[in-house]
Amino acid sequence: MTQPVVPAPAGSPHGRPGRLKVFLGAAPGVGKTYRMLDEARRRAARGTDVVVGYVECHKRPRTEEMLDGLETVPRAERDYRGTAFTEMDLDAVLARAPQVALVDEMAHTNVPGGRHTKRWQDIEVLLKAGIDVITAVNIQHLESLNDVVEKITGVPQRETVPDEVVRRADQIELVDMPAEALRRRMAHGNVYAPEKVDAALSNYFRVGNLTALRELALLWVAGRVDEALQKYRSEHGIGRVWETRERVVVAVTGGPEGATLIRRAARIAARSAGGDLLAVHIVRSDGLADTSPAALAKQRALVESLGGTFHSVVGDHVPDALLDFARAESATQLVMGTSRRGRLAQFLTGRGVGETIVERSGDIDVHMVTHERAGRGRLLPVPSSSLPLARKVAGPVAGFVLPVLLTAVLANTRGHLNLTSEALLFLLTVVGVACIGGVASALLASVTASLLLNYYFIPPIGRFTIGETNNVLALAVFALVAATVATIVDRSLRLSRRAANATAEAETLSSLAGSILRGDQAVEALLHRTREAFGMESAELVHRSDGGAATVDDPAEGGVAVPVGPDDVLVLRGRRLAASERRVLIAFAGHVASALERARLAEAAAEVEPVRAADRMRTALLAAVSHDLRTPLAGAWAAVSSLRSREVEFSAEDQQELLATAEESLDRLNRLVDNLLDMSRLQAGALSLVLEPSSVAEVASLALDSLGDSHVPVTTQGLDAIPDALADPPLLERVIANLVTNAQRHAPEGTAVLLSASALGPRIELRVADRGPGLRPADRERVFEPFQRLGDTDNTTGLGLGLALSRGLTEAMGGTLTPEDTPGGGLTMVLSLPTADGPADVPAAPVGGEESLT
C-alpha cells in the first residue's frame, strides 16, 4: 500500500528546488552508473557536498572502485517474506541535506515498507527539499515505450517510470555504446556474473535487440532536444527558421493535384537523411468546406505510406494559417501547387494564395509545383445554389409582388405613417424576399421597392423625381441598406444550411466508420448503418464480373449504386440521394471496401489453414508410422521368431540377448504408442491434470533414472536451491525425460548435457543445454510441430512427437517451453513453470533493475 508523501522540510537549505540530471542508456551495461559516479567525483573535487543515496554496482569491480572516497548514506533494511533487502533510506538522506545526492535505478520498485512504491517518487521528494539528484534509467523503463520494447525483446518490463518525470529533468545525458561493444563487455564479464552471460547474450542482448533499443534511445533524446530548442526559440522570440534538419511541409487541398504534390515533397525530404514530411490541410474555422472527404482520406493514406504525418489546421486566411504552421514546425521548405484559377479569374480576383506565401515566406524555401490541373479552373467563380425549384421561382415573383402589395396597403392608409416608417416596412419586405429566394430575388425586390417608394411616397408624389436633397440621400441609403441586408441574410442562410449539412455529414461518417470497430460482422454492420443513415429501403453488396460503370443510378426504383472495389457495388434502393449525400456515400464506400477485403482474407485464411494443417499432419503421420512403428515391431517379431525356431539351438546367453532385444523393442513401441495417445488427448482437450506443489529435484531425479545409461552424461545444477513448482509430477517427469533425451541425441561425443534450474520472481526455469549443432532461427517453431525430426537423418529417432508433446504438456500446466542458442554452440530448451506459493503480482523489488533482464 502506497503511503502518503511526506512534505519536504520547510525552508530548503539551498533556497530553490533541486535540479535533476538523468543518465539515459539504451540497455543495461552501457556504463550509466559508472558515468554517474564519475560525475559525482568531479563535483566533489570542486568542493560540492555529494553523497551516495543509493548506487547498485552489481559486483562490477571497476564501478565499485568509483565509490571510493564518496560519502555513502547507510541503507535501510527491510524484511519481505522472510528475506532481508536494502533500500535507500530517504529520511536519512533528507536529514543529511547534501547539495547533491546520487540515486541509481530510477524505475526501481521499492520493497514494501517505505514511503513510496517507486524510487522516482523518492527522488521527487529530494528535489522538493532542494537537493540536486543525479540518477540513471534505461530506455526500456520509460512508460510510453514499454510495449514497444516488449515487442522487440520479448521481455516484459514490470518496472517503469512516467515519461513526464524524465522529461522534467534539467539535464538528460545519453550514455551510448554500439551493440557489438556492449556484447564484448558482457562476454568479458564486465556486466553480469559469468553464469548469466551465456543466457543474456542469447536472449535480451542479441545484436538486433540492442540496435533497436539504441535507436529508440537516440530518437527519444533527439525529441527531447528538439523540445528544448523549440522552448528556447519561443522564450527568446526567435521566429526565423533554424535549419537543424530538413522539414518539408506540403499544402494539400483535397484537389486532384494532391498526389503529385505529396510525392514531390516526399522526394525532397528523402534527399536529406532524417528529413521530415508534413502534409497540412487548412480548414475554415466555421467548419464548412467543399473538399471531398474521400479525396482527403486518400491523400492522408498516401502521406502516411510515405512515412509522413498529416495535419489539419483551422484558419480562415489560408496564407497566414499555412505560414504559421510551417514556422511552428520549423519547416525549411514548403511545397505548393500552382493555381488552378484561369487567367481571367486571376486578373479579376487579384493575387492568390501562392503569390502571397512566396512574398511572405521569409527564410522558408517555397516550391511552386506545376500539375495537370494548373490554370484549368473556371474563368469566373460560378455561384452555386442549393435552393429547390419552387423557391427559385417564388423568389423573383415575391421580389416584384410583395413590394407592390405593400404599396397598395400603405397607399390606403396614407397619412397614418411617416416616410421613415414606410421605408422600414419596405426594408422588411426586402429581407423577407431574401429569405425566400436568395440575394438575386432580394436585389429585384430592392429595386422595385425603391421605385415604388419614390413614386408613391416621396414628394412630389406621382413622379419619379425627388424634390428635396434629404429624400435623395434617404432613398440611396435605403437602396444600399436593402441590398446589404439582403446579401447578409442570404449568406447567413446559406452558411447555416452548409453548417447543418457539414454537421450531418460528420456525424454520419463518424457513426458509420465506428461500426467497423464494433462486432465481428463488420460488413453486415456497415450495410445496416448505411441503410439507416441514408433512410433507404435496402443496402446490399452486389458482385459484378463485367467491370460495369463506376456509378449506376436506377431511376425506375430510385437509389444509387457506388463501386466499392473492382468487382463489387454498394447498391442502395429507396429514394434518390442529393449531391451532398452522394459525396458522403462515396467517402464511406472506402470503409466498406476495406471491411469487405478484410472479411474475404479472413475467410480465405480460415478455410485454407485447417486443410493445410490436416494435410501436413496426415502426410507426416503416414511417413512416421510406416517406418517408426514398424521398426520396433520388426525387431520384437524377429527376436520372438528366432526363439521359437527349432532349426537353431540357442545358448542361454543368446536366449537372454534375444529376450532383451524383444523387450527393448516392445518398450520402444509402447513409448511411441503412448506418445501418439497423449498427443491425441492434448489435441482433443481430454488430458487430465492434477497440479500440486512438486519438488523439481525429486521429479528430475526420477526422470533421469528412467532414461537408463547413455553415452552422454547429464550434469545437474541448482535443482535443490529453487522452490517447489506448481505442476503435475508425472507429466513434468515426462517433459524433463523428453527434453534430456532430445539433448542427448544431438550432443557430440565427449560432451555432457546440462540440466540447471533457477528462480525468477514467481516462476522457476529449468534449462536443458547441449553442445550439438543447434537450430536455425527458422526452425525454432517447426521443431515443436508433431512428426518433425529436424536434423535427424538416420530415421531411428522416433515419430518426432517428443518436443511437440513436451510443449503441449508444459502449456497444459501453465508453463512455457522455448528454445535458445547455447552460448558457444548448441541448443538450450527453457522450461518455465509457476512456483507453488508465488502470487502472480509479486513486486519486482527483490530483483534489482538491470539484473531482472537475465
mmCIF file of N, CA and C in Angstrom, residues 27-86:
data_model
loop_
_atom_site.group_PDB
_atom_site.id
_atom_site.type_symbol
_atom_site.label_atom_id
_atom_site.label_comp_id
_atom_site.label_asym_id
_atom_site.label_seq_id
_atom_site.Cartn_x
_atom_site.Cartn_y
_atom_site.Cartn_z
ATOM 1 N N ALA A 27 20.477 0.201 -22.800
ATOM 2 C CA ALA A 27 20.399 -1.151 -22.234
ATOM 3 C C ALA A 27 21.284 -1.215 -21.000
ATOM 4 N N PRO A 28 21.102 -2.224 -20.163
ATOM 5 C CA PRO A 28 21.997 -2.400 -19.012
ATOM 6 C C PRO A 28 23.428 -2.627 -19.483
ATOM 7 N N GLY A 29 24.386 -2.101 -18.721
ATOM 8 C CA GLY A 29 25.782 -2.357 -19.014
ATOM 9 C C GLY A 29 26.469 -1.333 -19.869
ATOM 10 N N VAL A 30 25.738 -0.289 -20.344
ATOM 11 C CA VAL A 30 26.390 0.700 -21.201
ATOM 12 C C VAL A 30 27.271 1.657 -20.401
ATOM 13 N N GLY A 31 27.128 1.669 -19.068
ATOM 14 C CA GLY A 31 28.006 2.493 -18.251
ATOM 15 C C GLY A 31 27.326 3.670 -17.588
ATOM 16 N N LYS A 32 26.020 3.593 -17.350
ATOM 17 C CA LYS A 32 25.303 4.720 -16.732
ATOM 18 C C LYS A 32 25.784 4.959 -15.302
ATOM 19 N N THR A 33 25.845 3.876 -14.510
ATOM 20 C CA THR A 33 26.262 4.033 -13.117
ATOM 21 C C THR A 33 27.699 4.535 -13.034
ATOM 22 N N TYR A 34 28.567 4.043 -13.898
ATOM 23 C CA TYR A 34 29.967 4.497 -13.916
ATOM 24 C C TYR A 34 30.039 5.990 -14.228
ATOM 25 N N ARG A 35 29.272 6.424 -15.224
ATOM 26 C CA ARG A 35 29.286 7.843 -15.593
ATOM 27 C C ARG A 35 28.707 8.695 -14.469
ATOM 28 N N MET A 36 27.682 8.168 -13.803
ATOM 29 C CA MET A 36 27.069 8.892 -12.701
ATOM 30 C C MET A 36 28.079 9.090 -11.574
ATOM 31 N N LEU A 37 28.825 8.030 -11.253
ATOM 32 C CA LEU A 37 29.837 8.136 -10.197
ATOM 33 C C LEU A 37 30.987 9.050 -10.616
ATOM 34 N N ASP A 38 31.341 8.989 -11.879
ATOM 35 C CA ASP A 38 32.393 9.878 -12.374
ATOM 36 C C ASP A 38 31.962 11.334 -12.247
ATOM 37 N N GLU A 39 30.719 11.614 -12.577
ATOM 38 C CA GLU A 39 30.189 12.971 -12.416
ATOM 39 C C GLU A 39 30.252 13.394 -10.947
ATOM 40 N N ALA A 40 29.888 12.471 -10.040
ATOM 41 C CA ALA A 40 29.903 12.790 -8.613
ATOM 42 C C ALA A 40 31.319 13.088 -8.129
ATOM 43 N N ARG A 41 32.297 12.307 -8.580
ATOM 44 C CA ARG A 41 33.686 12.526 -8.142
ATOM 45 C C ARG A 41 34.190 13.879 -8.635
ATOM 46 N N ARG A 42 33.828 14.239 -9.869
ATOM 47 C CA ARG A 42 34.287 15.533 -10.383
ATOM 48 C C ARG A 42 33.656 16.681 -9.603
ATOM 49 N N ARG A 43 32.372 16.536 -9.248
ATOM 50 C CA ARG A 43 31.732 17.602 -8.464
ATOM 51 C C ARG A 43 32.326 17.682 -7.060
ATOM 52 N N ALA A 44 32.577 16.527 -6.468
ATOM 53 C CA ALA A 44 33.172 16.525 -5.132
ATOM 54 C C ALA A 44 34.559 17.164 -5.153
ATOM 55 N N ALA A 45 35.311 16.933 -6.236
ATOM 56 C CA ALA A 45 36.647 17.526 -6.343
ATOM 57 C C ALA A 45 36.575 19.044 -6.428
ATOM 58 N N ARG A 46 35.440 19.573 -6.915
ATOM 59 C CA ARG A 46 35.263 21.026 -7.000
ATOM 60 C C ARG A 46 34.696 21.611 -5.699
ATOM 61 N N GLY A 47 34.501 20.765 -4.686
ATOM 62 C CA GLY A 47 34.029 21.255 -3.398
ATOM 63 C C GLY A 47 32.546 21.106 -3.155
ATOM 64 N N THR A 48 31.837 20.436 -4.047
ATOM 65 C CA THR A 48 30.400 20.231 -3.871
ATOM 66 C C THR A 48 30.155 19.135 -2.841
ATOM 67 N N ASP A 49 29.133 19.319 -2.005
ATOM 68 C CA ASP A 49 28.772 18.334 -0.985
ATOM 69 C C ASP A 49 27.951 17.235 -1.661
ATOM 70 N N VAL A 50 28.563 16.088 -1.933
ATOM 71 C CA VAL A 50 27.942 14.988 -2.662
ATOM 72 C C VAL A 50 27.877 13.766 -1.751
ATOM 73 N N VAL A 51 26.707 13.106 -1.742
ATOM 74 C CA VAL A 51 26.573 11.854 -1.011
ATOM 75 C C VAL A 51 25.928 10.821 -1.927
ATOM 76 N N VAL A 52 26.167 9.565 -1.621
ATOM 77 C CA VAL A 52 25.570 8.461 -2.368
ATOM 78 C C VAL A 52 24.330 7.997 -1.602
ATOM 79 N N GLY A 53 23.151 8.277 -2.140
ATOM 80 C CA GLY A 53 21.929 7.806 -1.513
ATOM 81 C C GLY A 53 21.695 6.335 -1.774
ATOM 82 N N TYR A 54 21.878 5.940 -3.044
ATOM 83 C CA TYR A 54 21.750 4.520 -3.407
ATOM 84 C C TYR A 54 22.436 4.317 -4.744
ATOM 85 N N VAL A 55 23.390 3.429 -4.775
ATOM 86 C CA VAL A 55 24.072 3.059 -6.014
ATOM 87 C C VAL A 55 24.207 1.543 -6.030
ATOM 88 N N GLU A 56 23.819 0.906 -7.126
ATOM 89 C CA GLU A 56 23.914 -0.535 -7.272
ATOM 90 C C GLU A 56 25.017 -0.848 -8.266
ATOM 91 N N CYS A 57 26.113 -1.436 -7.786
ATOM 92 C CA CYS A 57 27.273 -1.736 -8.644
ATOM 93 C C CYS A 57 27.191 -3.112 -9.286
ATOM 94 N N HIS A 58 26.289 -3.979 -8.829
ATOM 95 C CA HIS A 58 26.132 -5.323 -9.393
ATOM 96 C C HIS A 58 27.449 -6.094 -9.413
ATOM 97 N N LYS A 59 28.276 -5.861 -8.376
ATOM 98 C CA LYS A 59 29.544 -6.577 -8.224
ATOM 99 C C LYS A 59 30.505 -6.343 -9.387
ATOM 100 N N ARG A 60 30.451 -5.171 -9.985
ATOM 101 C CA ARG A 60 31.372 -4.832 -11.076
ATOM 102 C C ARG A 60 32.568 -4.100 -10.454
ATOM 103 N N PRO A 61 33.741 -4.691 -10.533
ATOM 104 C CA PRO A 61 34.900 -4.137 -9.819
ATOM 105 C C PRO A 61 35.203 -2.690 -10.176
ATOM 106 N N ARG A 62 35.203 -2.362 -11.461
ATOM 107 C CA ARG A 62 35.572 -1.001 -11.857
ATOM 108 C C ARG A 62 34.559 0.009 -11.350
ATOM 109 N N THR A 63 33.281 -0.392 -11.326
ATOM 110 C CA THR A 63 32.262 0.517 -10.802
ATOM 111 C C THR A 63 32.410 0.684 -9.298
ATOM 112 N N GLU A 64 32.719 -0.411 -8.599
ATOM 113 C CA GLU A 64 32.893 -0.325 -7.151
ATOM 114 C C GLU A 64 34.078 0.561 -6.789
ATOM 115 N N GLU A 65 35.111 0.557 -7.636
ATOM 116 C CA GLU A 65 36.270 1.413 -7.365
ATOM 117 C C GLU A 65 35.883 2.897 -7.395
ATOM 118 N N MET A 66 34.888 3.239 -8.218
ATOM 119 C CA MET A 66 34.475 4.639 -8.324
ATOM 120 C C MET A 66 33.788 5.134 -7.059
ATOM 121 N N LEU A 67 33.349 4.217 -6.194
ATOM 122 C CA LEU A 67 32.703 4.614 -4.943
ATOM 123 C C LEU A 67 33.701 5.080 -3.893
ATOM 124 N N ASP A 68 34.966 4.717 -4.071
ATOM 125 C CA ASP A 68 35.988 5.083 -3.083
ATOM 126 C C ASP A 68 36.082 6.603 -2.949
ATOM 127 N N GLY A 69 36.043 7.076 -1.730
ATOM 128 C CA GLY A 69 36.163 8.498 -1.487
ATOM 129 C C GLY A 69 34.855 9.247 -1.450
ATOM 130 N N LEU A 70 33.740 8.596 -1.795
ATOM 131 C CA LEU A 70 32.438 9.247 -1.763
ATOM 132 C C LEU A 70 31.682 8.829 -0.507
ATOM 133 N N GLU A 71 31.068 9.805 0.141
ATOM 134 C CA GLU A 71 30.285 9.513 1.339
ATOM 135 C C GLU A 71 29.012 8.773 0.955
ATOM 136 N N THR A 72 28.709 7.674 1.643
ATOM 137 C CA THR A 72 27.536 6.866 1.360
ATOM 138 C C THR A 72 26.598 6.877 2.563
ATOM 139 N N VAL A 73 25.340 7.212 2.320
ATOM 140 C CA VAL A 73 24.337 7.174 3.389
ATOM 141 C C VAL A 73 23.951 5.721 3.616
ATOM 142 N N PRO A 74 24.021 5.226 4.846
ATOM 143 C CA PRO A 74 23.666 3.816 5.099
ATOM 144 C C PRO A 74 22.252 3.504 4.602
ATOM 145 N N ARG A 75 22.102 2.318 4.064
ATOM 146 C CA ARG A 75 20.806 1.909 3.526
ATOM 147 C C ARG A 75 19.875 1.447 4.649
ATOM 148 N N ALA A 76 18.582 1.481 4.342
ATOM 149 C CA ALA A 76 17.568 0.976 5.267
ATOM 150 C C ALA A 76 17.315 -0.498 4.963
ATOM 151 N N GLU A 77 17.243 -1.317 5.995
ATOM 152 C CA GLU A 77 16.993 -2.746 5.825
ATOM 153 C C GLU A 77 15.517 -3.030 6.049
ATOM 154 N N ARG A 78 14.959 -3.836 5.139
ATOM 155 C CA ARG A 78 13.542 -4.190 5.229
ATOM 156 C C ARG A 78 13.391 -5.681 4.992
ATOM 157 N N ASP A 79 12.461 -6.252 5.718
ATOM 158 C CA ASP A 79 12.186 -7.690 5.591
ATOM 159 C C ASP A 79 10.947 -7.875 4.736
ATOM 160 N N TYR A 80 11.060 -8.749 3.757
ATOM 161 C CA TYR A 80 9.932 -9.032 2.869
ATOM 162 C C TYR A 80 9.846 -10.533 2.646
ATOM 163 N N ARG A 81 8.769 -11.122 3.175
ATOM 164 C CA ARG A 81 8.516 -12.553 3.013
ATOM 165 C C ARG A 81 9.711 -13.393 3.478
ATOM 166 N N GLY A 82 10.219 -13.009 4.629
ATOM 167 C CA GLY A 82 11.287 -13.788 5.232
ATOM 168 C C GLY A 82 12.668 -13.517 4.688
ATOM 169 N N THR A 83 12.819 -12.583 3.772
ATOM 170 C CA THR A 83 14.121 -12.258 3.190
ATOM 171 C C THR A 83 14.431 -10.794 3.463
ATOM 172 N N ALA A 84 15.678 -10.503 3.802
ATOM 173 C CA ALA A 84 16.103 -9.135 4.104
ATOM 174 C C ALA A 84 16.579 -8.447 2.830
ATOM 175 N N PHE A 85 16.131 -7.229 2.602
ATOM 176 C CA PHE A 85 16.535 -6.420 1.461
ATOM 177 C C PHE A 85 16.957 -5.045 1.967
ATOM 178 N N THR A 86 17.752 -4.352 1.151
ATOM 179 C CA THR A 86 18.174 -2.998 1.492
ATOM 180 C C THR A 86 17.643 -2.025 0.460
#
